CSV table of C-alpha atoms in Angstrom, one decimal:
chain,number,residue,atom,x,y,z
A,1,MET,CA,23.9,29.2,-16.3
A,2,GLU,CA,19.9,29.7,-16.9
A,3,ILE,CA,18.6,33.0,-18.0
A,4,LYS,CA,15.9,32.6,-15.5
A,5,HIS,CA,18.5,32.5,-12.7
A,6,LEU,CA,20.0,35.6,-14.1
A,7,GLU,CA,16.5,37.2,-13.8
A,8,CYS,CA,16.0,35.9,-10.1
A,9,PHE,CA,19.6,37.4,-9.4
A,10,ILE,CA,19.0,41.0,-10.9
A,11,GLU,CA,15.6,41.4,-9.0
A,12,VAL,CA,17.3,40.5,-5.7
A,13,THR,CA,19.7,43.2,-6.5
A,14,ARG,CA,16.8,45.9,-7.6
A,15,THR,CA,14.8,45.1,-4.3
A,16,GLY,CA,17.5,44.7,-1.9
A,17,ASN,CA,16.1,41.7,-0.1
A,18,PHE,CA,14.6,38.1,-1.0
A,19,THR,CA,11.0,38.8,0.2
A,20,ASN,CA,10.2,41.5,-2.2
A,21,ALA,CA,12.0,39.8,-5.0
A,22,ALA,CA,10.5,36.5,-4.6
A,23,GLU,CA,6.8,38.2,-4.5
A,24,ASN,CA,7.9,40.1,-7.8
A,25,LEU,CA,8.9,36.9,-9.5
A,26,PHE,CA,5.8,35.0,-8.3
A,27,ILE,CA,8.0,32.5,-6.6
A,28,THR,CA,8.5,31.6,-2.8
A,29,GLN,CA,11.4,33.2,-0.7
A,30,PRO,CA,13.0,29.4,-0.3
A,31,ALA,CA,12.7,28.7,-3.9
A,32,LEU,CA,14.6,32.1,-4.8
A,33,SER,CA,17.4,31.4,-2.1
A,34,ARG,CA,18.0,28.1,-3.7
A,35,ILE,CA,18.2,29.8,-7.3
A,36,ILE,CA,20.9,32.2,-5.9
A,37,LYS,CA,22.8,29.4,-4.2
A,38,THR,CA,22.7,27.3,-7.3
A,39,LEU,CA,24.0,30.5,-9.3
A,40,GLU,CA,26.9,31.0,-6.4
A,41,ASP,CA,27.8,27.4,-6.8
A,42,GLU,CA,28.0,27.6,-10.7
A,43,LEU,CA,30.2,30.5,-10.5
A,44,GLY,CA,32.2,29.3,-7.7
A,45,THR,CA,31.9,32.6,-5.8
A,46,GLN,CA,29.6,34.4,-3.1
A,47,LEU,CA,27.5,37.1,-4.9
A,48,PHE,CA,26.0,38.9,-1.9
A,49,ILE,CA,27.0,39.5,1.8
A,50,ARG,CA,24.2,39.8,4.3
A,51,THR,CA,24.4,42.7,6.6
A,52,ARG,CA,22.1,44.3,9.2
A,53,LYS,CA,21.3,47.1,6.8
A,54,GLY,CA,20.4,44.7,3.9
A,55,LEU,CA,22.4,42.7,1.1
A,56,ILE,CA,25.3,44.2,-0.4
A,57,LEU,CA,26.9,42.9,-3.7
A,58,THR,CA,30.3,41.3,-3.7
A,59,ASP,CA,32.9,42.4,-6.2
A,60,SER,CA,31.6,39.0,-8.2
A,61,GLY,CA,28.0,40.2,-7.7
A,62,ARG,CA,29.0,43.5,-9.1
A,63,ILE,CA,30.8,42.0,-12.5
A,64,LEU,CA,27.8,39.7,-12.6
A,65,LYS,CA,25.1,42.5,-12.4
A,66,LYS,CA,27.0,44.5,-15.2
A,67,HIS,CA,26.9,41.9,-17.6
A,68,THR,CA,23.4,40.5,-16.7
A,69,LEU,CA,22.0,44.1,-17.0
A,70,ILE,CA,23.1,43.9,-20.8
A,71,ILE,CA,21.5,40.3,-21.3
A,72,GLU,CA,18.5,41.7,-19.6
A,73,LYS,CA,18.2,44.6,-22.2
A,74,GLN,CA,18.7,42.4,-25.0
A,75,LEU,CA,16.1,39.9,-23.8
A,76,GLN,CA,13.8,42.8,-23.2
A,77,LEU,CA,14.2,44.0,-26.9
A,78,LEU,CA,13.7,40.3,-28.0
A,79,ASP,CA,10.5,39.9,-25.8
A,80,ALA,CA,9.3,43.1,-27.1
A,81,GLU,CA,9.3,42.0,-30.9
A,82,LEU,CA,8.4,38.7,-30.2
A,83,GLY,CA,5.6,39.9,-27.9
A,84,GLN,CA,4.1,42.0,-30.4
A,85,MET,CA,3.9,39.1,-33.1
A,86,PHE,CA,2.5,37.0,-30.6
A,87,MET,CA,-0.2,39.2,-29.2
A,88,LEU,CA,-1.4,40.0,-32.7
A,89,LYS,CA,-2.0,36.3,-33.2
A,90,LYS,CA,-5.2,34.7,-31.7
A,91,SER,CA,-3.9,33.5,-28.3
A,92,HIS,CA,-6.0,30.9,-26.4
A,93,VAL,CA,-5.9,30.7,-22.6
A,94,ARG,CA,-7.3,27.6,-20.4
A,95,ILE,CA,-8.5,28.1,-17.0
A,96,GLY,CA,-10.0,25.6,-14.6
A,97,LEU,CA,-12.4,27.0,-11.9
A,98,PRO,CA,-14.1,24.8,-8.9
A,99,ALA,CA,-17.8,24.6,-9.0
A,100,ILE,CA,-17.5,26.1,-5.0
A,101,THR,CA,-15.8,29.2,-6.1
A,102,ASN,CA,-17.7,32.8,-6.3
A,103,SER,CA,-16.8,33.0,-9.8
A,104,ILE,CA,-18.1,36.7,-10.3
A,105,PHE,CA,-14.7,38.4,-9.5
A,106,PHE,CA,-12.8,35.9,-11.8
A,107,SER,CA,-15.4,36.7,-14.6
A,108,GLN,CA,-14.8,40.3,-14.0
A,109,LEU,CA,-10.9,39.7,-14.3
A,110,ILE,CA,-11.3,37.7,-17.6
A,111,ALA,CA,-13.8,40.6,-18.9
A,112,SER,CA,-11.0,43.4,-18.0
A,113,PHE,CA,-8.2,41.2,-19.6
A,114,HIS,CA,-10.3,40.4,-22.8
A,115,GLU,CA,-11.1,44.2,-23.1
A,116,LYS,CA,-7.6,45.1,-23.3
A,117,TYR,CA,-6.5,42.1,-25.4
A,118,PRO,CA,-9.5,41.3,-27.6
A,119,GLU,CA,-7.8,38.8,-29.7
A,120,VAL,CA,-7.4,36.6,-26.5
A,121,THR,CA,-9.9,34.0,-26.1
A,122,PHE,CA,-10.6,31.6,-23.0
A,123,GLN,CA,-11.6,28.2,-22.2
A,124,LEU,CA,-13.3,28.0,-18.9
A,125,GLU,CA,-13.7,24.1,-17.2
A,126,GLU,CA,-15.5,23.6,-14.0
A,127,ASP,CA,-14.2,20.7,-12.0
A,128,GLY,CA,-13.0,19.9,-8.6
A,129,SER,CA,-9.6,21.0,-7.2
A,130,LYS,CA,-8.0,17.7,-7.6
A,131,PRO,CA,-8.8,17.2,-11.3
A,132,ILE,CA,-7.8,21.0,-12.1
A,133,GLU,CA,-4.5,20.4,-10.4
A,134,GLU,CA,-3.7,17.2,-12.6
A,135,LYS,CA,-4.8,19.2,-15.7
A,136,ILE,CA,-2.4,22.0,-14.9
A,137,VAL,CA,0.4,19.5,-14.2
A,138,ASN,CA,-0.4,17.5,-17.2
A,139,GLY,CA,-0.4,20.7,-19.5
A,140,LEU,CA,-4.3,20.3,-20.3
A,141,LEU,CA,-5.0,23.8,-18.6
A,142,ASP,CA,-2.8,26.9,-18.3
A,143,PHE,CA,-4.1,28.3,-15.0
A,144,GLY,CA,-6.5,27.1,-12.3
A,145,VAL,CA,-8.3,28.5,-9.3
A,146,LEU,CA,-7.6,25.9,-6.3
A,147,VAL,CA,-7.5,25.6,-2.6
A,148,LEU,CA,-4.2,26.7,-1.9
A,149,PRO,CA,-2.0,23.6,-2.8
A,150,GLU,CA,0.4,22.2,0.1
A,151,LYS,CA,3.8,21.3,-0.8
A,152,ASN,CA,3.2,20.6,-4.9
A,153,ASP,CA,6.7,21.3,-6.3
A,154,ASN,CA,5.2,21.4,-9.9
A,155,LEU,CA,3.1,24.4,-9.2
A,156,ASP,CA,3.5,28.2,-8.8
A,157,TYR,CA,0.8,30.2,-7.3
A,158,TYR,CA,-0.9,33.6,-6.2
A,159,ARG,CA,-3.0,33.6,-3.2
A,160,PHE,CA,-5.9,35.9,-3.3
A,161,VAL,CA,-8.6,34.8,-1.1
A,162,ASN,CA,-8.2,34.0,2.6
A,163,GLU,CA,-11.5,33.5,4.4
A,164,LYS,CA,-13.1,30.8,6.6
A,165,LEU,CA,-15.9,28.2,6.1
A,166,LYS,CA,-19.4,28.8,7.8
A,167,LEU,CA,-21.9,26.6,8.6
A,168,VAL,CA,-25.1,26.7,6.5
A,169,VAL,CA,-28.5,25.6,7.9
A,170,PRO,CA,-32.3,26.3,6.9
A,171,SER,CA,-33.8,29.1,8.6
A,172,PHE,CA,-36.0,26.9,10.9
A,173,HIS,CA,-33.0,24.4,11.9
A,174,ARG,CA,-32.4,24.3,15.8
A,175,LEU,CA,-29.1,26.2,15.2
A,176,ALA,CA,-30.6,29.1,13.0
A,177,GLY,CA,-30.6,31.5,16.0
A,178,ARG,CA,-26.8,31.2,16.9
A,179,HIS,CA,-24.0,33.5,15.9
A,180,GLU,CA,-21.4,31.1,16.4
A,181,VAL,CA,-21.3,27.3,17.0
A,182,SER,CA,-18.4,24.7,18.0
A,183,LEU,CA,-17.4,22.1,15.2
A,184,LYS,CA,-18.1,19.2,18.0
A,185,GLU,CA,-21.6,20.4,18.6
A,186,LEU,CA,-22.5,19.2,14.9
A,187,LYS,CA,-21.4,15.7,15.8
A,188,GLU,CA,-25.0,14.1,15.3
A,189,GLU,CA,-25.9,16.4,12.5
A,190,SER,CA,-26.1,14.7,9.0
A,191,PHE,CA,-23.7,16.4,6.6
A,192,ILE,CA,-24.1,17.3,2.9
A,193,MET,CA,-20.7,17.1,1.3
A,194,PHE,CA,-18.7,17.7,-2.0
A,195,ASN,CA,-17.4,14.5,-3.5
A,196,ARG,CA,-13.5,13.5,-3.2
A,197,ASP,CA,-12.7,15.7,-6.3
A,198,PHE,CA,-13.1,18.9,-4.0
A,199,GLU,CA,-10.7,20.0,-1.4
A,200,LEU,CA,-13.3,21.5,0.4
A,201,ARG,CA,-14.3,17.9,1.4
A,202,ASN,CA,-10.9,17.1,2.9
A,203,LEU,CA,-10.6,20.5,4.9
A,204,VAL,CA,-14.0,19.5,6.5
A,205,MET,CA,-13.3,15.9,7.2
A,206,THR,CA,-10.0,16.8,8.9
A,207,ALA,CA,-11.2,19.5,11.1
A,208,CYS,CA,-14.1,17.1,12.3
A,209,ARG,CA,-11.6,14.4,13.1
A,210,GLU,CA,-9.5,17.2,15.0
A,211,ALA,CA,-12.9,17.8,16.7
A,212,GLY,CA,-13.2,14.3,17.8
A,213,PHE,CA,-15.9,12.9,15.7
A,214,GLN,CA,-16.3,11.2,12.0
A,215,PRO,CA,-18.9,13.3,10.1
A,216,LYS,CA,-22.1,11.4,9.4
A,217,ILE,CA,-22.1,12.0,5.5
A,218,ILE,CA,-25.8,11.4,4.2
A,219,SER,CA,-25.2,13.0,0.4
A,220,GLU,CA,-22.1,13.8,-1.9
A,221,THR,CA,-22.2,15.8,-5.0
A,222,SER,CA,-20.4,17.9,-7.2
A,223,GLN,CA,-23.1,20.4,-7.7
A,224,LEU,CA,-23.5,23.2,-5.4
A,225,ASP,CA,-26.8,24.1,-6.4
A,226,PHE,CA,-27.9,20.3,-5.3
A,227,ILE,CA,-26.4,20.9,-2.0
A,228,GLN,CA,-28.2,24.1,-1.5
A,229,GLU,CA,-31.6,22.3,-2.2
A,230,LEU,CA,-30.6,19.4,0.2
A,231,VAL,CA,-29.9,21.9,3.0
A,232,ALA,CA,-33.0,23.8,2.3
A,233,TYR,CA,-35.0,20.8,2.9
A,234,ASN,CA,-33.4,20.0,6.1
A,235,ILE,CA,-32.0,16.6,4.9
A,236,GLY,CA,-28.5,17.8,6.2
A,237,ILE,CA,-26.0,20.9,7.1
A,238,THR,CA,-22.9,22.0,5.0
A,239,LEU,CA,-19.8,24.2,5.3
A,240,LEU,CA,-19.3,26.8,2.7
A,241,PRO,CA,-16.7,29.5,2.0
A,242,GLU,CA,-17.6,33.1,3.5
A,243,ASN,CA,-18.0,34.5,-0.2
A,244,THR,CA,-20.1,31.6,-1.2
A,245,CYS,CA,-22.4,32.2,1.6
A,246,LEU,CA,-23.1,35.9,0.6
A,247,GLU,CA,-24.8,34.5,-2.6
A,248,LEU,CA,-27.2,32.2,-0.5
A,249,ALA,CA,-31.1,33.0,-0.7
A,250,ASN,CA,-32.7,34.3,2.7
A,251,ASP,CA,-34.0,31.4,3.7
A,252,PHE,CA,-30.7,30.2,4.8
A,253,ARG,CA,-28.7,31.1,7.8
A,254,THR,CA,-25.0,31.2,7.9
A,255,ILE,CA,-23.1,30.7,11.4
A,256,THR,CA,-19.5,31.4,12.3
A,257,VAL,CA,-17.6,28.0,13.1
A,258,ILE,CA,-15.1,28.0,16.1
A,259,ASN,CA,-13.0,25.4,17.8
A,260,PRO,CA,-11.6,25.0,15.0
A,261,THR,CA,-12.2,27.7,12.6
A,262,ILE,CA,-11.6,26.2,9.4
A,263,GLU,CA,-9.2,28.2,6.9
A,264,TRP,CA,-10.3,28.6,3.1
A,265,ASN,CA,-7.4,29.7,1.1
A,266,LEU,CA,-7.8,30.2,-2.6
A,267,ALA,CA,-4.8,30.8,-5.2
A,268,MET,CA,-4.4,31.0,-9.0
A,269,VAL,CA,-1.9,28.3,-9.8
A,270,TRP,CA,0.1,27.5,-13.0
A,271,LYS,CA,2.7,25.1,-13.7
A,272,LYS,CA,6.2,25.7,-12.3
A,273,ASP,CA,8.9,25.9,-15.0
A,274,ALA,CA,6.6,25.3,-17.8
A,275,TYR,CA,7.3,27.7,-20.9
A,276,LEU,CA,4.9,30.8,-20.2
A,277,SER,CA,3.8,32.6,-23.4
A,278,GLN,CA,3.8,36.3,-23.5
A,279,VAL,CA,0.0,36.2,-23.0
A,280,ALA,CA,0.3,34.0,-20.0
A,281,LYS,CA,3.0,36.5,-18.3
A,282,GLU,CA,0.7,39.2,-18.9
A,283,PHE,CA,-2.4,37.4,-17.6
A,284,ILE,CA,-0.4,36.7,-14.1
A,285,ARG,CA,0.7,40.4,-13.9
A,286,PHE,CA,-2.8,41.4,-14.8
A,287,ALA,CA,-4.5,38.8,-12.5
A,288,LYS,CA,-2.3,39.7,-9.2
A,289,VAL,CA,-3.3,43.4,-9.7
A,290,LYS,CA,-6.8,42.8,-10.0
A,291,LEU,CA,-7.4,40.1,-7.5
A,292,SER,CA,-5.6,41.9,-5.1
A,293,THR,CA,-7.8,45.0,-5.6
A,294,SER,CA,-10.7,42.6,-5.5
A,295,ASN,CA,-9.8,41.3,-2.1
A,296,HIS,CA,-8.9,44.3,-0.6
A,297,ASN,CA,-12.4,45.9,-1.6
A,298,HIS,CA,-14.2,43.1,-0.2
A,299,ASP,CA,-12.0,43.2,3.1
A,300,SER,CA,-13.1,46.9,3.4
């Protein structure tokens, strides 16, 4: 019986449902359901009864809850004592950020965290989503900001950006006056792309194929500045996230892309089931609050 499983059990009893418990635990609902099922299999008894009004603890569930609360209290005391010791020591957090990301809000997050915990230092690495993902899995980074990973059993994540890609052209381009453009209308255009390390490239390539054409790529790079320069000289067009477009100069035009719209979902990710230090746990909690507030302010 794992302590993590008991923590999940007690959170379900607190919230009364799997959805809220999973959100509070930073895991998916199916993952939480599997953990509770594993616990029930280990104990050889059902812990919850599902009714229309919600979850009800079985007799076995009530006994487990009573003992788990005692264990939890002892663990909290242990965590508090160890946490004080670790917080006093100099801690280091390693974060990977894609070059494509509007990093202002993440810089503000780090600054706020550093203000509260001045002993904590940060190492920031800029790279594509794929290398960042690999480094997290291999323990070379603690956290990363990625395009929302699909079915990666090695990662946990918190999604904080949901926006769309927009077409970027110079102000004198033939499409510059349009409010929206269908993706298939770009069939004859030359594309400036990020290289294969960037998930943005895959999103654009997949959308173009769905629209019935293979994009003509005239240049690939890992540098956002270089992409902007090439577009400014009318060498080609590009597609960038809405937030990134807000930072562009006035001589660019950004246009809504339809049929299909291309989703851009960003998440803060970390390695699943890895040992999380007290500082790492606090950073996840802190980031969830700050990033959700930042995203809400941006939406409004």
